[in-house]
XYZ file of C-alpha atoms in Angstrom:
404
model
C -52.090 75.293 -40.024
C -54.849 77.526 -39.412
C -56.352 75.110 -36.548
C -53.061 75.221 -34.420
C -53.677 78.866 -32.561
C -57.285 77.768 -31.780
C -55.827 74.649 -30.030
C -53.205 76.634 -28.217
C -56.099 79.329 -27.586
C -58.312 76.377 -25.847
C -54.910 74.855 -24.149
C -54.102 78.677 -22.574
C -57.896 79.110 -21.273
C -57.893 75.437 -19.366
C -56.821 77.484 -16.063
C -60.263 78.931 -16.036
C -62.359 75.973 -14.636
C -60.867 72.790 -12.917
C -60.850 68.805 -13.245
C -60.631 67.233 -9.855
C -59.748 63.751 -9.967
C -58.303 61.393 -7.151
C -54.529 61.531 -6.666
C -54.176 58.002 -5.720
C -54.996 54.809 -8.158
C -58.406 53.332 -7.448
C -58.985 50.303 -6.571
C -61.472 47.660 -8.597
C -62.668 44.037 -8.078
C -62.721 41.699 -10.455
C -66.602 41.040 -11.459
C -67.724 44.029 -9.820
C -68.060 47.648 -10.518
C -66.049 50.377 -9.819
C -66.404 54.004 -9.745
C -63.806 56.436 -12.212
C -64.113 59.934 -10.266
C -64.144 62.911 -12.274
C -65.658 66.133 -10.832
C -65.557 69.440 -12.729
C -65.961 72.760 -10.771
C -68.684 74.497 -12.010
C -71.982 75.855 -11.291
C -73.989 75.550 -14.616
C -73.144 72.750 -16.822
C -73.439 74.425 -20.262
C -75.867 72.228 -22.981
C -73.190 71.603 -25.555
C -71.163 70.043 -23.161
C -68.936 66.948 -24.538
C -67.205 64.491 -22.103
C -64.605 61.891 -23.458
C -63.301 59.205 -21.281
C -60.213 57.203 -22.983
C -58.269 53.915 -21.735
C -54.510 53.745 -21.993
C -52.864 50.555 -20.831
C -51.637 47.063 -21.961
C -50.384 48.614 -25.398
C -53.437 49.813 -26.678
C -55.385 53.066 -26.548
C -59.671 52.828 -26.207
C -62.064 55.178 -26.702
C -64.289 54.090 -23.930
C -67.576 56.478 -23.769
C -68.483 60.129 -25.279
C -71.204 61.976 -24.347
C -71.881 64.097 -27.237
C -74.417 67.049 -25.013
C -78.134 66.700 -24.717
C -78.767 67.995 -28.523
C -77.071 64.762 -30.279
C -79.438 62.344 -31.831
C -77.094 59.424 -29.983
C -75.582 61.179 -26.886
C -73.637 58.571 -25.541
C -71.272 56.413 -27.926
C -69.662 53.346 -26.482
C -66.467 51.725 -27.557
C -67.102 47.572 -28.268
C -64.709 46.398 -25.832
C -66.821 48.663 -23.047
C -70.642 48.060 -24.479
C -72.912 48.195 -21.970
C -70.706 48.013 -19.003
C -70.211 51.937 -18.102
C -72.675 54.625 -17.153
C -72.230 58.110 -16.399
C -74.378 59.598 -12.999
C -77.114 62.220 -14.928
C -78.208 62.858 -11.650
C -74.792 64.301 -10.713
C -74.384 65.434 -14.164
C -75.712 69.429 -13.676
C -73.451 69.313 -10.965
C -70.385 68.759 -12.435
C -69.960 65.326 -11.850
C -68.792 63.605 -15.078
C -67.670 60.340 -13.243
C -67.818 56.778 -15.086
C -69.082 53.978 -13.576
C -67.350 50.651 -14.790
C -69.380 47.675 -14.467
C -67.823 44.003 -14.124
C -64.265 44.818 -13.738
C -61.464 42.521 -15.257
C -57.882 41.885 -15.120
C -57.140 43.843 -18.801
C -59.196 46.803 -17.134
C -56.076 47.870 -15.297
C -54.542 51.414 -16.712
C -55.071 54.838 -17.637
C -58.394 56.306 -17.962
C -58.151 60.190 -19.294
C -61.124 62.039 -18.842
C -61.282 64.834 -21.376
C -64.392 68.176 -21.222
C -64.900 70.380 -23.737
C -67.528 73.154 -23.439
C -67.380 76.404 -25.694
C -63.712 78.015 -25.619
C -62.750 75.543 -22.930
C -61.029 72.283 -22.545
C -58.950 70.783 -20.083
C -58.427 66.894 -19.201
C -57.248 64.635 -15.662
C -56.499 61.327 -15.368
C -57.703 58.864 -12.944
C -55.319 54.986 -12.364
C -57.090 51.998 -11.758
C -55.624 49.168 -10.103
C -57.642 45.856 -10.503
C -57.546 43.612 -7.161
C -59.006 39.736 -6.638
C -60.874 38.976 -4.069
C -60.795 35.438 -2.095
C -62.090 34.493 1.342
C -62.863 38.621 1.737
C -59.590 39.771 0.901
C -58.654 42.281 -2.340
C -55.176 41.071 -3.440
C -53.478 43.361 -5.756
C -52.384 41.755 -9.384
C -49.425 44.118 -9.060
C -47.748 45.374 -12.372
C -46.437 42.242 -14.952
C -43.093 43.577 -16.028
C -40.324 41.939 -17.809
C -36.617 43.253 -18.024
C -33.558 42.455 -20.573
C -31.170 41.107 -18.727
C -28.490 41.480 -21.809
C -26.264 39.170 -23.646
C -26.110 36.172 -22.578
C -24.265 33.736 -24.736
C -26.139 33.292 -27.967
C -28.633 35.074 -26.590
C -30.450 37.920 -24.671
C -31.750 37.132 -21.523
C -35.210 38.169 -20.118
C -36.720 38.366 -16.922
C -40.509 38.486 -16.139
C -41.529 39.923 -12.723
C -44.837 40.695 -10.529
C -46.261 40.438 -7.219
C -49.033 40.119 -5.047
C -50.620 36.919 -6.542
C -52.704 34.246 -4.604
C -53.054 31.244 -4.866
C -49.527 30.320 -6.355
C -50.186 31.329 -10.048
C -48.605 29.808 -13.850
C -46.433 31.808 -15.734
C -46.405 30.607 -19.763
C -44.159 32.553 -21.896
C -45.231 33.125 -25.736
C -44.748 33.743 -29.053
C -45.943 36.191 -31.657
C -48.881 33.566 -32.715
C -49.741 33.310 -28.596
C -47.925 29.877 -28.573
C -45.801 28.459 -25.599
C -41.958 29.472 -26.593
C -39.975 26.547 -26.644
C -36.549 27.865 -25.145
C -36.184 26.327 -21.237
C -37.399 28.593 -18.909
C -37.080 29.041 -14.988
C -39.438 29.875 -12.559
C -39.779 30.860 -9.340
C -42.444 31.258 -7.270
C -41.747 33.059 -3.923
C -44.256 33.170 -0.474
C -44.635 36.469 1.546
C -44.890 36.596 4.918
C -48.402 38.314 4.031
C -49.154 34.965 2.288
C -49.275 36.127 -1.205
C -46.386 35.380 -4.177
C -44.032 37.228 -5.739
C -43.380 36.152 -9.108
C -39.821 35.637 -11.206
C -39.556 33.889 -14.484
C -36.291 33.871 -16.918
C -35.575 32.438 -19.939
C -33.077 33.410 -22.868
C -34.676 34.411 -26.334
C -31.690 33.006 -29.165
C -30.239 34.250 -31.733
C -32.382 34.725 -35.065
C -35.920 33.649 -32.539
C -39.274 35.383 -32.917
C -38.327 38.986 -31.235
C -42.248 39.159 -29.859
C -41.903 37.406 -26.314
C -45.585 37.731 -24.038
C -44.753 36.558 -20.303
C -48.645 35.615 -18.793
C -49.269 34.874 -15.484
C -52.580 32.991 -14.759
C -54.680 32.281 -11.645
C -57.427 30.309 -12.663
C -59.295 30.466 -8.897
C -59.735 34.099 -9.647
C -60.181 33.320 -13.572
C -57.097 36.422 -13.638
C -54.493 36.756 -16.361
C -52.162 39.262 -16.538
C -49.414 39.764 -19.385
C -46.745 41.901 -20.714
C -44.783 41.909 -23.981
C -41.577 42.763 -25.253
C -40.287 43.453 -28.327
C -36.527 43.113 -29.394
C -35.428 46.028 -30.912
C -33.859 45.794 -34.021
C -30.713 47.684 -35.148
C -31.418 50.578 -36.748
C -28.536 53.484 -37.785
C -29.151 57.149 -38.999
C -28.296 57.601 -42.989
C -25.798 60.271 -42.760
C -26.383 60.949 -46.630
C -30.180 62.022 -45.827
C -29.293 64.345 -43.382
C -30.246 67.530 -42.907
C -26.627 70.273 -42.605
C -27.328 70.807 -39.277
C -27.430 67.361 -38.196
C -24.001 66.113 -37.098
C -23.972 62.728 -37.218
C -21.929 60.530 -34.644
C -19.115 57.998 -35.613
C -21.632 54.813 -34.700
C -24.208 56.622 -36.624
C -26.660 55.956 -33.515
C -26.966 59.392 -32.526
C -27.157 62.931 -34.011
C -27.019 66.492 -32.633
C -28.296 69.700 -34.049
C -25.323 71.833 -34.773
C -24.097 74.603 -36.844
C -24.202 73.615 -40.555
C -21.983 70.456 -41.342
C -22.054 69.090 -44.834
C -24.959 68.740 -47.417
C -25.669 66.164 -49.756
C -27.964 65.637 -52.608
C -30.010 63.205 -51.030
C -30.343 65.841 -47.800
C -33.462 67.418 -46.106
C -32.755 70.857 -46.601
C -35.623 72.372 -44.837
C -36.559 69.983 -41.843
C -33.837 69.033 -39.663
C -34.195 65.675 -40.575
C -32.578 62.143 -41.187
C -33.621 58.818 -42.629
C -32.547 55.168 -41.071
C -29.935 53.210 -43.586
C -32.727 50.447 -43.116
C -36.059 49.973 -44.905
C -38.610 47.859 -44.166
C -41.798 46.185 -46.459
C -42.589 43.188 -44.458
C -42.864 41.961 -41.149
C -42.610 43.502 -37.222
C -39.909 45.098 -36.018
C -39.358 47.844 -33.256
C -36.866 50.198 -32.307
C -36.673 52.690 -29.209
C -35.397 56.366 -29.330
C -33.564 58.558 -26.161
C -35.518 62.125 -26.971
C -34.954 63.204 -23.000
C -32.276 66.074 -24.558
C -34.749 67.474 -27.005
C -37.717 70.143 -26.495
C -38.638 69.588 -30.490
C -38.364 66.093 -31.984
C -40.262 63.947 -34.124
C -39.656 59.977 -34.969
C -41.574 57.590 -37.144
C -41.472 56.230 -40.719
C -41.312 57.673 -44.127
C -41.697 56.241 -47.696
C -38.746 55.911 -50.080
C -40.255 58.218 -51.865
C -41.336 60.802 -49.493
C -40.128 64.414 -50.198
C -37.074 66.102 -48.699
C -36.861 69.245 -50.272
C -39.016 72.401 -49.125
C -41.484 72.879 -46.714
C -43.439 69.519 -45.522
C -46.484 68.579 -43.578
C -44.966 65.400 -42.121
C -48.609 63.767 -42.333
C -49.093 60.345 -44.397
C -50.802 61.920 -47.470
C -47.090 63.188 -48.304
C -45.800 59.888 -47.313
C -44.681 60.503 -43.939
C -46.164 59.188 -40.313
C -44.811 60.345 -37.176
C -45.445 61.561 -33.579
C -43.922 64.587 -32.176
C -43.005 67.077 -29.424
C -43.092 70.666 -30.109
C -45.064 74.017 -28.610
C -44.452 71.676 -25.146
C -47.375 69.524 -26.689
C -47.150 65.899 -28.095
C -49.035 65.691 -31.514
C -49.796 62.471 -33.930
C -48.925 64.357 -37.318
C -52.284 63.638 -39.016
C -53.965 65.818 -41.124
C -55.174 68.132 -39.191
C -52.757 67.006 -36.225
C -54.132 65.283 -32.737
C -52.980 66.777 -29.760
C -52.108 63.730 -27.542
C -52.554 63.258 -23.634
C -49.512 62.361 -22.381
C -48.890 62.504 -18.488
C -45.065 62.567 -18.079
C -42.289 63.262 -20.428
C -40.846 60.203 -22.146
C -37.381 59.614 -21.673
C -37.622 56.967 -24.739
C -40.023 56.352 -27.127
C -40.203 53.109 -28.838
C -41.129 52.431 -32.660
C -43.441 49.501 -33.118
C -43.744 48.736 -37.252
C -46.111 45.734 -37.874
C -46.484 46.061 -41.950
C -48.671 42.935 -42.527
C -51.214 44.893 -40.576
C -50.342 48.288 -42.053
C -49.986 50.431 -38.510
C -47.632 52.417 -36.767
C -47.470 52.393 -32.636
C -45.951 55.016 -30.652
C -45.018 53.244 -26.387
C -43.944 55.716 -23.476
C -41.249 53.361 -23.063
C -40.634 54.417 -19.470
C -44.638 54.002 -18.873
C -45.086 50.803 -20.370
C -47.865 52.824 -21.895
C -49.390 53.599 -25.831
C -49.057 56.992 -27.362
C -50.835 56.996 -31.031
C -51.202 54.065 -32.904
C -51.648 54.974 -37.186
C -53.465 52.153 -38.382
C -54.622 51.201 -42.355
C -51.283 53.166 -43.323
C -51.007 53.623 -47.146
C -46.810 52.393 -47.248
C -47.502 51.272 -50.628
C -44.058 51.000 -50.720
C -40.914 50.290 -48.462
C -40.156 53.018 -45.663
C -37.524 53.747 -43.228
C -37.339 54.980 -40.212
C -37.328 58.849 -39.883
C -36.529 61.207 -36.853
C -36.247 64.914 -36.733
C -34.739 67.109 -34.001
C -35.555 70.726 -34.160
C -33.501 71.662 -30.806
C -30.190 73.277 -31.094
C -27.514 71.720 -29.160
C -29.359 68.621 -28.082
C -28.931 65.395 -29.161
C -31.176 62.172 -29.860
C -30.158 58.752 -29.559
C -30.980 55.724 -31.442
C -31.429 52.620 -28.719
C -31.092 48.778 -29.184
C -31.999 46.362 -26.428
């Protein structure tokens, strides 16, 4: 991996220059513009100069604007979803100010917004939170995070709860499927005044047994023409393959979890190189999701693999061999593509989840804890069925296999 030390190289020399960015969330209005600071201290801005400003939020990662330096033949590239609706200040620009005006904010606008410089042996990144507001009668009102929480067993059942705040006038809340149609399980909701005057937001309903395991809670104000939603996907059980498993993986009696210990017992079917392990289950068709505890472990990886991916000998981990999977290691988080992408990722994960949609061929990687989007693989060549794959590299630590 020849490229690796040059990334490190660039990673060491960020210290040299500086990102300043603001340390609280700004605020935007819905239909008007807002501005994204991002100031970089410097006196000269070099020519090849390359700014990248990327959306994280609502499960999905965008590549919103690049400005490729003043010798491309198309300097500034715009993502679809952003066309036309973002400018960067050239005025400001020889001063170090790399800030993004957004044009006609919305409701899905709401997230993460990494801006990323690279200039000649340096590179370094900041990230700026927006917070989208409404405005009626003069006043911003806050469309507060939509979350929704598993409120366990429950009967037949698993019981959810959608929650948000800050909403005026008194909004809907619709709870869907997979195919964005109203569930038809009985739901409860309840709708609760401030004393500022806005409402806070509650919303339950029990997913059964055997049910699509996609559930979308939406809340909708149609004065403001807002919508807000969140999804949740029902993890399905998934339990580590003890026969795959590399001799230094002791696996636990439930076969949920597995620590990295002195060598245990090797089979023919182990990884003998990798400290690795397959899931019992495979998968060819359909969606289905699972969520992994890595908190414990400085050097993991999780994701899929093909039947028929090697397990002998030294591997790349990257899909050409049949293997895709995101991972933590030289205190970086990397997609393991060929050559690997270094990922922005603000805090540690406690979980990660595992989203596997087949009909669509891709692979999603959530900051559970976030609510956010690592990495998503998409046109993935499974060709055949694959199971779910996790290495841990970290002696004495231990990673957990999690099922809401």
């Amino acid at each position: 991996m020849a490229f690796l030390p040059l990334i490190l190289h660039l990673y060491l020399l960020a210290g040299q220059y500086k990102i300043i960015t603001p340390d609280k969330p700004v605020i935007g209005v819905i239909g008007k513009g807002v501005i994204l600071p991002c100031q970089l201290t410097i006196k000269i801005i070099p020519e090849r100069l390359l700014v990248h400003w990327v959306f994280t939020g609502h499960s999905k990662k965008i590549h919103v604007t690049t400005y490729g330096g003043k010798n491309s033949r198309n300097p500034v590239h715009e993502d679809e979803t952003y066309r036309g609706r973002t400018n960067f200040f050239w005025s400001e620009f020889n001063k170090g100010n790399v800030s993004l005006h957004l044009k006609n904010v919305t409701v899905s606008d709401k997230g993460e917004y990494t801006c990323s410089v690279f200039f000649e042996n340096w590179y370094d990144e900041a990230v700026v939170d927006l917070v989208v507001a409404g405005e009626w009668n003069g006043r911003h009102l806050l469309l507060l995070p939509l979350s929704i929480f598993l409120d366990g067993p429950v009967g037949q059942g698993i019981g959810l709860t959608c929650k948000s705040q800050g909403w005026f006038p008194e909004p809907e809340v619709v709870w869907l499927n997979s195919k964005g149609q109203t569930r038809k399980e009985e739901v409860t909701t309840q709708n609760t005044k401030t004393s500022s005057g806005v409402f806070d937001v509650v919303s339950s309903m029990i997913l059964e047994r055997g049910s699509d395991k996609e559930v979308s809670c939406r809340v909708v104000n149609n004065l403001l023409n807002a919508i807000c939603e969140s999804r949740v996907l029902i993890s399905v059980p998934i339990t580590a393959d003890a026969d795959t498993a590399h001799p230094n993986l002791s696996i636990a009696e439930d076969k949920k979890s597995f620590t990295h210990k002195s060598e245990v017992t090797q089979n023919e079917g182990s990884f003998d190189s990798f400290v690795c392990v397959l899931g019992s289950e495979s998968f060819s068709s359909g969606k289905h999701y699972w969520e992994v505890d890595v908190e414990k472990s400085n050097d993991w990886d999780l994701g899929v693999a093909r039947k028929s991916a090697p397990r002998k000998g030294i591997m790349s981990l990257s899909p050409e061999e049949g293997f895709w999977a995101l991972g933590f290691s030289f205190k970086c988080y990397w997609a393991r593509t060929e050559p690997w992408t270094r990922l922005a990722v603000r805090k540690n994960p406690r979980k990660v989840g595992v989203y596997l949609n087949c009909e669509e061929k891709i692979l999603t990687f959530f900051d559970v804890t976030e609510m956010s989007v690592m990495f998503t693989f998409k046109d993935c060549a499974f060709l055949e069925e694959v199971y779910p794959f996790f290495k841990n590299s970290h002696i004495e630590s231990t990673m957990r296999i999690c099922f809401s």
